[in-house]
Coordinates of C-alpha atoms and ligand atoms in Angstrom, one line a residue:
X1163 CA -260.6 18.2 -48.2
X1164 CA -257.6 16.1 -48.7
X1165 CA -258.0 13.7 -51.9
X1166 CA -256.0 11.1 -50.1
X1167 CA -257.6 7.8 -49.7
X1168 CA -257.6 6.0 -46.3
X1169 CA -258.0 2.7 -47.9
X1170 CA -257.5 1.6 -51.7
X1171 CA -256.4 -1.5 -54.2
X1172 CA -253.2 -1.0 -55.5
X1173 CA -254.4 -3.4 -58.9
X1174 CA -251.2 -3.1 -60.4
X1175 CA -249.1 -4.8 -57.0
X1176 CA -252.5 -6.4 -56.4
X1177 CA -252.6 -5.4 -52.6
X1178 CA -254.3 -3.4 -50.6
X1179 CA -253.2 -0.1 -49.3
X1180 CA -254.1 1.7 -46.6
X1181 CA -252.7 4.9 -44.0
X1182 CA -251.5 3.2 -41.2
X1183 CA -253.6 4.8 -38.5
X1184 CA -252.1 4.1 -35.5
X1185 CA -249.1 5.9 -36.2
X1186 CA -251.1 9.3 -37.0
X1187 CA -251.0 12.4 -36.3
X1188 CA -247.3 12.1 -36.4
X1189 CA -246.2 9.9 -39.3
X1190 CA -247.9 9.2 -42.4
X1191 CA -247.3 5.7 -43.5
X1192 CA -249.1 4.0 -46.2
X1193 CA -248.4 -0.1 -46.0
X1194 CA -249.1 -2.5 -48.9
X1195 CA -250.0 -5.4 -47.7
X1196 CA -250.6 -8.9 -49.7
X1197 CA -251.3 -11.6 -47.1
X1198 CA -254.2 -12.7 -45.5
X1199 CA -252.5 -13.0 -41.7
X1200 CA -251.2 -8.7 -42.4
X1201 CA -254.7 -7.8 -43.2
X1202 CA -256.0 -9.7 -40.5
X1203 CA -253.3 -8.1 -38.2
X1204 CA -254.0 -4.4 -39.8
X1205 CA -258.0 -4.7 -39.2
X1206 CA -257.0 -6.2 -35.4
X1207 CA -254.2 -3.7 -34.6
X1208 CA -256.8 -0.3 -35.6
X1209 CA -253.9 0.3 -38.6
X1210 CA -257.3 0.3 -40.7
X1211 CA -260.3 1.1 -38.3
X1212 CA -264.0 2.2 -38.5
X1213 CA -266.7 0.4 -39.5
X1214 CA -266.6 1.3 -43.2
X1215 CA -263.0 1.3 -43.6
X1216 CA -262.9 -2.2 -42.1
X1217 CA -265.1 -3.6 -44.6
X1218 CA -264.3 -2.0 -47.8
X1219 CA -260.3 -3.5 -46.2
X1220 CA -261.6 -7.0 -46.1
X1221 CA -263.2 -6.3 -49.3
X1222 CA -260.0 -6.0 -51.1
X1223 CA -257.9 -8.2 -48.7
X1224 CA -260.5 -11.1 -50.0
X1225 CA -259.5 -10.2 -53.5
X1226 CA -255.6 -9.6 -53.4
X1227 CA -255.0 -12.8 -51.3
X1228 CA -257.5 -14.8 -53.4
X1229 CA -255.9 -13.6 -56.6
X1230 CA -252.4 -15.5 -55.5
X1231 CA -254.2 -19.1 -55.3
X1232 CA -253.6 -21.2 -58.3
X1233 CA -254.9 -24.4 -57.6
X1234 CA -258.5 -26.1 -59.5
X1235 CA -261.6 -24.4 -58.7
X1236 CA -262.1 -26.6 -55.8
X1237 CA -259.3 -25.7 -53.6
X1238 CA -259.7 -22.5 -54.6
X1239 CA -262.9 -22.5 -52.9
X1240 CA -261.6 -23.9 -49.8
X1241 CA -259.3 -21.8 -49.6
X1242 CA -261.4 -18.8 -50.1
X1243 CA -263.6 -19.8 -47.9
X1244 CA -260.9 -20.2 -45.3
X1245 CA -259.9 -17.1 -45.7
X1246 CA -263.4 -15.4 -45.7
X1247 CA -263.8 -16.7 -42.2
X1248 CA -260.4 -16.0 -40.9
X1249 CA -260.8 -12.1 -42.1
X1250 CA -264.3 -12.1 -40.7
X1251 CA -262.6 -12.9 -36.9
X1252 CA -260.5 -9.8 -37.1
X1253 CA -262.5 -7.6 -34.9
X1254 CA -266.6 -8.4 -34.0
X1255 CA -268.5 -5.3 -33.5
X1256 CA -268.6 -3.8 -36.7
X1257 CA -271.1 -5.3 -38.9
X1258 CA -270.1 -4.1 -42.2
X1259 CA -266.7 -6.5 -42.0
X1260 CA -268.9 -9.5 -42.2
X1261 CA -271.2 -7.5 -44.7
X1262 CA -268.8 -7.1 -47.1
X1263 CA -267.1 -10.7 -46.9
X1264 CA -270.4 -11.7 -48.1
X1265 CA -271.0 -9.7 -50.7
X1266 CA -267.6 -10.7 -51.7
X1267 CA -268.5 -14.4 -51.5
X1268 CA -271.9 -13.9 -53.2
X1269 CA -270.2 -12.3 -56.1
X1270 CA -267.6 -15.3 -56.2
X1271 CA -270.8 -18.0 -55.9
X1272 CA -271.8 -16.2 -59.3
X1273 CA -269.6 -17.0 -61.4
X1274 CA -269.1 -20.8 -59.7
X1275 CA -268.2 -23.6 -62.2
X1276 CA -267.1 -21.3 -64.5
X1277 CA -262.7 -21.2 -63.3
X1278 CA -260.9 -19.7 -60.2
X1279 CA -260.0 -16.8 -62.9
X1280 CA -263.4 -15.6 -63.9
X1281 CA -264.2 -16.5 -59.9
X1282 CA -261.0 -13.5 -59.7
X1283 CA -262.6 -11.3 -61.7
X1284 CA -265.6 -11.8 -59.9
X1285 CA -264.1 -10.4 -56.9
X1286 CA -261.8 -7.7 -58.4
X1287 CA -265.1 -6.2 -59.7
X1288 CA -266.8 -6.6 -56.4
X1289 CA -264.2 -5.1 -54.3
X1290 CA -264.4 -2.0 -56.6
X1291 CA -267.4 -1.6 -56.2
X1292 CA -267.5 -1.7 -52.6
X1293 CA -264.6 0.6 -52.3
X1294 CA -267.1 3.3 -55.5
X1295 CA -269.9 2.9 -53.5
X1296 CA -268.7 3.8 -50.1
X1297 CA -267.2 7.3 -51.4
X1298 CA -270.9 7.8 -53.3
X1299 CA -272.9 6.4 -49.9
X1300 CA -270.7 9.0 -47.6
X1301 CA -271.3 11.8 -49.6
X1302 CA -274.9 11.2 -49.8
X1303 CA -275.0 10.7 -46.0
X1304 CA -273.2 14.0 -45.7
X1305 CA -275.4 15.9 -48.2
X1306 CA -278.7 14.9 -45.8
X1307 CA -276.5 15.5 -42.3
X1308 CA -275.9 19.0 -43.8
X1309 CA -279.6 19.6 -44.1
X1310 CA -279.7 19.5 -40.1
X1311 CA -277.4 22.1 -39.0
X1312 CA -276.6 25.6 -40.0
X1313 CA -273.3 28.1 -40.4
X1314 CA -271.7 28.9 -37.5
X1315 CA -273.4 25.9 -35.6
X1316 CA -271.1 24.2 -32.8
X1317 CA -271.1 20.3 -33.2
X1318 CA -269.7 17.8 -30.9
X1319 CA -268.4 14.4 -32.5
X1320 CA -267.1 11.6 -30.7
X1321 CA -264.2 9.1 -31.9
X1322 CA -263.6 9.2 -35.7
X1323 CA -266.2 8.5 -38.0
X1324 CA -264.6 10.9 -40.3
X1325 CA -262.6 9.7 -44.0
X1326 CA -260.1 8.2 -41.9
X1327 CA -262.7 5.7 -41.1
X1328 CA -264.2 5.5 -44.8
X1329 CA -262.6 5.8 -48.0
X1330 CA -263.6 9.5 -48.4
X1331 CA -265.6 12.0 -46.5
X1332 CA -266.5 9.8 -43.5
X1333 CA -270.1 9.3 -42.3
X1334 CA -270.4 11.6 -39.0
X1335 CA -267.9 14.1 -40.8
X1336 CA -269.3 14.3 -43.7
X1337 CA -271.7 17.3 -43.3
X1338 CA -268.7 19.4 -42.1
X1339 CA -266.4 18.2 -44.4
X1340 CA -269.0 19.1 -47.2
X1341 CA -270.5 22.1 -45.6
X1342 CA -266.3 23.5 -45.6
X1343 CA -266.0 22.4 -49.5
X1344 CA -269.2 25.5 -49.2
X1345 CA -267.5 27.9 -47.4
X1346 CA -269.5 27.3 -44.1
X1347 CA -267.7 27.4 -41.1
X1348 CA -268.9 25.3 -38.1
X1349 CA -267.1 25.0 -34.8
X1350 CA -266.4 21.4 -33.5
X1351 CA -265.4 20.1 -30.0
X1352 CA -264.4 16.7 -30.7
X1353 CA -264.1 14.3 -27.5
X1354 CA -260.3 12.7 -27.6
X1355 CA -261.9 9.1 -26.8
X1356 CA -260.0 7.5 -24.2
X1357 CA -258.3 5.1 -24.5
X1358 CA -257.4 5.1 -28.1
X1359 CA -257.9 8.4 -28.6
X1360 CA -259.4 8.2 -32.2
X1361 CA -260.6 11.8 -32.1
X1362 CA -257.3 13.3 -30.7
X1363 CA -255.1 11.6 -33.0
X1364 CA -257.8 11.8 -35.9
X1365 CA -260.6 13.4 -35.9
X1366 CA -258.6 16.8 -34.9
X1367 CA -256.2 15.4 -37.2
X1368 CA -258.4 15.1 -40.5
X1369 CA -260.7 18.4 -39.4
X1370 CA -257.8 20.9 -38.5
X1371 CA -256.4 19.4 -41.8
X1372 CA -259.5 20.8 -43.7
X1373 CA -259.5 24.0 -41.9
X1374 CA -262.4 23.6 -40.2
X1375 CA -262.3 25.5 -36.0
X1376 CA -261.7 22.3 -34.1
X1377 CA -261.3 22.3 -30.1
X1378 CA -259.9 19.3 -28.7
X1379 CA -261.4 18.4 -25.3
X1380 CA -261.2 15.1 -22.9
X1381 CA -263.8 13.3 -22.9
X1382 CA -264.9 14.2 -19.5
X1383 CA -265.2 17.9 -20.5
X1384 CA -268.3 17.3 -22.6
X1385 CA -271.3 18.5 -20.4
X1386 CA -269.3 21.3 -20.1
X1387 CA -269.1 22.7 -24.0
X1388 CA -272.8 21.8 -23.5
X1389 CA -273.9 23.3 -20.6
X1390 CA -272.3 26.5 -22.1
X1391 CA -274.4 26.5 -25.1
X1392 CA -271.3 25.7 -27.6
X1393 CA -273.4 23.0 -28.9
X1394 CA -275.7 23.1 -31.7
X1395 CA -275.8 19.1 -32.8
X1396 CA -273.8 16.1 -31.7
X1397 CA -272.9 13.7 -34.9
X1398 CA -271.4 10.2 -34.1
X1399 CA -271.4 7.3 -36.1
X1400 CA -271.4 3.7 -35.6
X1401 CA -270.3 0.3 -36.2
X1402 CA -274.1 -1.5 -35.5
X1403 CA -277.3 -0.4 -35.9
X1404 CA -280.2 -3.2 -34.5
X1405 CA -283.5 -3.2 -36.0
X1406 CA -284.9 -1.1 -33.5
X1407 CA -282.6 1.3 -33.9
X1408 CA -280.4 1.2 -31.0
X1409 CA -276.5 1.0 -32.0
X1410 CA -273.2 0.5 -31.0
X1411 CA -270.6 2.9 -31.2
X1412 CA -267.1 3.7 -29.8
X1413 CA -267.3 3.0 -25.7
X1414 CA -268.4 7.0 -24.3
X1415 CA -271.3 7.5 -27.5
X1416 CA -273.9 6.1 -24.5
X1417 CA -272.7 8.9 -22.3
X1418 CA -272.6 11.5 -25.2
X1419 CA -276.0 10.9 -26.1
X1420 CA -277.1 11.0 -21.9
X1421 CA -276.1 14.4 -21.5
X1422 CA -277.6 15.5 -25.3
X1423 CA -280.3 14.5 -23.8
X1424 CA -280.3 16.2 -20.5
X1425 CA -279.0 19.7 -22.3
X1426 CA -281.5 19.2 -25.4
X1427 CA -279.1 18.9 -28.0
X1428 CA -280.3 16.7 -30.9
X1429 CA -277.6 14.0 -31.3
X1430 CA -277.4 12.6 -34.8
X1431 CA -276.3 8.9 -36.1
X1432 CA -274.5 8.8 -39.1
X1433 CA -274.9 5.2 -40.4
X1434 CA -274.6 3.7 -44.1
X1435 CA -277.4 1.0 -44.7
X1436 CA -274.4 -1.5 -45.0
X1437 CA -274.3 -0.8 -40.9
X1438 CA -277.9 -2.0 -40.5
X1439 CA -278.1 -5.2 -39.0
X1440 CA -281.6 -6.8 -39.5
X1441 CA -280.5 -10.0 -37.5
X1442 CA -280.0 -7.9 -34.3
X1443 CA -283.6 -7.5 -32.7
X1444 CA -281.7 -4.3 -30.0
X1445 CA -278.4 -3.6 -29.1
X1446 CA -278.3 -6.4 -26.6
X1447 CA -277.7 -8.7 -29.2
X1448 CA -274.5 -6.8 -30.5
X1449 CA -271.3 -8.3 -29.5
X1450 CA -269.2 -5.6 -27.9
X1451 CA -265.5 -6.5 -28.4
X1452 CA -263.3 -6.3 -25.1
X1453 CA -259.4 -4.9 -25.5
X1454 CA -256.2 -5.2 -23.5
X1455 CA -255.9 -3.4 -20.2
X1456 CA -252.7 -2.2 -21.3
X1457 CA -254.4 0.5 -24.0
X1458 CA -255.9 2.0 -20.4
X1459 CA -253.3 1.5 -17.9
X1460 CA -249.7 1.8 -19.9
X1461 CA -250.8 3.2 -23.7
X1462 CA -249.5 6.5 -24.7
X1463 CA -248.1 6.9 -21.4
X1464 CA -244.2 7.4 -20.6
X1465 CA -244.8 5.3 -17.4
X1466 CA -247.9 2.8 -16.5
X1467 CA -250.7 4.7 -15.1
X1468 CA -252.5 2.2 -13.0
X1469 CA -251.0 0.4 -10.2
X1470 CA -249.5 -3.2 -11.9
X1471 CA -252.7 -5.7 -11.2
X1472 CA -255.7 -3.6 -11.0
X1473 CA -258.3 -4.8 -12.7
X1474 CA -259.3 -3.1 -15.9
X1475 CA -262.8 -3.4 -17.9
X1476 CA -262.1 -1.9 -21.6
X1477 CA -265.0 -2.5 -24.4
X1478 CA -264.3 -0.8 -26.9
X1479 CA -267.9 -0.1 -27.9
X1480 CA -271.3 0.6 -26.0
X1481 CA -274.8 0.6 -26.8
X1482 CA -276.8 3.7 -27.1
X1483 CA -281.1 3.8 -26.8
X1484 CA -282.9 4.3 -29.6
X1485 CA -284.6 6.4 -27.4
X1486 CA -281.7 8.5 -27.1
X1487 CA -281.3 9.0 -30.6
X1488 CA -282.8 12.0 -32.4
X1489 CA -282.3 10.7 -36.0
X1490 CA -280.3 8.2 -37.8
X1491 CA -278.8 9.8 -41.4
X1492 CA -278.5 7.3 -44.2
X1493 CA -277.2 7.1 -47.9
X1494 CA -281.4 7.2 -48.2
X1495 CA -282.7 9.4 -46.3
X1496 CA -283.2 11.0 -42.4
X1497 CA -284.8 8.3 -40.1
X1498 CA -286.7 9.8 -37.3
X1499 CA -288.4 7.5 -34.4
X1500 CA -290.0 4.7 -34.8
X1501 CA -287.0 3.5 -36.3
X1502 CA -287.9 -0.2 -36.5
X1503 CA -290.5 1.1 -38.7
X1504 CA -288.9 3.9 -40.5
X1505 CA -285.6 2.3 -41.4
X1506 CA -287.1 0.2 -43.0
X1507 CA -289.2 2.0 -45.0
X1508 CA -286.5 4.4 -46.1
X1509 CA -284.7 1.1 -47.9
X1510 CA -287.6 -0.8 -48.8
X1511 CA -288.3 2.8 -50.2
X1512 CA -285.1 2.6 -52.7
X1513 CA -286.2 -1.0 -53.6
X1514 CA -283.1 -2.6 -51.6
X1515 CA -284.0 -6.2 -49.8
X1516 CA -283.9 -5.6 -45.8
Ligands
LIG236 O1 -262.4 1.1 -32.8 P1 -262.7 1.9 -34.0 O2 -261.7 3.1 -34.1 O3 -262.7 1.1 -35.2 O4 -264.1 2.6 -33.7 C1 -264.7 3.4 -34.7 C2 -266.0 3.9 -34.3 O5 -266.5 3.7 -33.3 C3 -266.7 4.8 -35.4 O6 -267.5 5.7 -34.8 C4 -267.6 3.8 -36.3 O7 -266.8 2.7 -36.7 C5 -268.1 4.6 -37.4 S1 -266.9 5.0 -38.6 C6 -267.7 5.8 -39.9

């Protein structure tokens, strides 16, 4: 697969770089950026998007703005601080932005007392580490997804959990990015997810990239490819998963897993631990971020599609069941139901705090 990275710290121009997503599949264009209001504005605009990407972004955002104060450890923690909280209002469904700001400010809380430049360093290490260990965690994920599904298999995937959502590999794309690297060939329908169409413009972007048999189809068109049999396995991932296993992913996941259901076709999670949130009892506690009407009534189109003052509903996520969900694949392991027990035995089970 492609060994370009979606996201990355540029140490040498101390700024983060990353693809700028919403100009794909037809231009390319990596942006530097430096300043806390850009990253906020890349992480708000989808020019960095998916749950992962987003976090290892704020990650290194933390550290490349923080790196330009030069005041006494004092205001330097203000303004940390300040900015922490101002990056961590960039978008509110996916729980790994806030997850990383943390880490980033627990690694920073280590070293206090000690200088704002050994607090730098502090966070330079941190946000390379994030960045390392989401490339490992991914390819674990994809190594254990792999295990579920066989040559030839059809899969269904909805939006784009893929490495345009990670730094490499993706989460949901994993297993078919690492069953390719293998020579297996699997055949996948990916839904174009209305209305930002993440999995026209990326998913069938990154995958027809790879080489892998990819058929675009609307989202509308997916009992179909299931009802003929074309589908072996449905991988998604997701920006949330509560406690009880329930979890929030890109608005249409609900009505993917629905019709896996009615079809019996297991539907797989793809989820890094760093997506777990213990705080969230079920997925009604998830905060589902709403969008502009314009990205369903005049986005992409030459002319507004919707008659001027309709009203328009647009989350951009919903909530599927755990009792929708056939399994949830981690960096760990394969949770099957119960998950409020079994996710948390599969991280107590690598001696991680839940
Ligand atoms: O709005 P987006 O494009 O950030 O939504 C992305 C998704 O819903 C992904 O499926 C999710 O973040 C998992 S990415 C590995």
């Amino acid at each position: 697969m492609s060994e370009r990275m979606t996201v990355a710290l540029d140490e040498t121009a101390k700024a983060l770089v990353i693809i700028d997503q919403t100009l794909l599949p037809n231009e390319e264009r990596i942006l530097s950026l430096t300043t806390a209001e850009d990253i906020w504005q890349a992480i708000h605009t989808l020019q960095v998007r998916g749950a992962p990407a987003i976090g290892v972004a704020a990650a290194i955002g933390l550290y490349v703005v923080s790196w330009r104060f030069e005041e006494t450890e004092d205001i330097f923690w203000e303004k940390l601080r300040q900015t922490k909280d101002y990056l961590a209002t960039a978008r509110p469904t996916a729980v790994n932005l806030f997850w990383a700001l943390n880490r980033m400010i627990q690694a920073a809380e280590r070293e206090k007392n000690k200088g704002s430049e050994k607090i730098k360093l502090a966070l330079q290490q941190e946000a390379n580490t994030i960045w390392q260990e989401d490339i490992e965690v991914c390819h674990k994920l994809g190594e254990y997804g792999l295990t579920l599904i066989k040559d030839g298999d059809g899969i269904l995937t909805h939006c784009n959990a893929g490495s345009l959502a990670t730094v490499k590999y993706g989460t949901a794309l994993a297993p078919i990015h690492l069953g390719r690297e293998r020579g297996m060939n699997f055949k996948v329908y990916v839904d174009e997810t209305r209305p930002l169409l993440q999995g026209a413009r990326l998913s069938a972007y990154e995958l027809q990239a790879d080489g892998v048999d990819t058929t675009l189809i609307c989202d509308n068109m997916a009992s179909v490819v299931m009802k003929n049999g074309w589908i072996q396995a449905i991988f998604v991932g997701c920006d949330r998963v509560a406690a009880n296993g329930d979890i929030a992913n890109k608005i249409g996941t609900n009505t993917v897993a629905i019709l896996a259901q009615y079809y019996h076709i297991p539907f797989y999670v793809c989820a890094p631990t760093s997506t777990i949130d213990w705080q969230c009892a079920d997925g009604e506690a998830i905060v589902i971020e709403q969008r502009s009407p314009e990205e369903v009534s005049k986005m992409w189109y030459q002319k507004p599609m919707a008659p001027n003052g309709v009203n328009i509903f647009n989350p951009a996520f919903d909530v599927t069941k755990h009792e929708l969900i056939t399994a949830i694949i981690t960096e760990y392991g394969i949770a099957y139901p119960p998950f409020s027990e079994t996710l948390r035995q599969i991280v107590l089970k690598e001696g991680k705090q839940k």
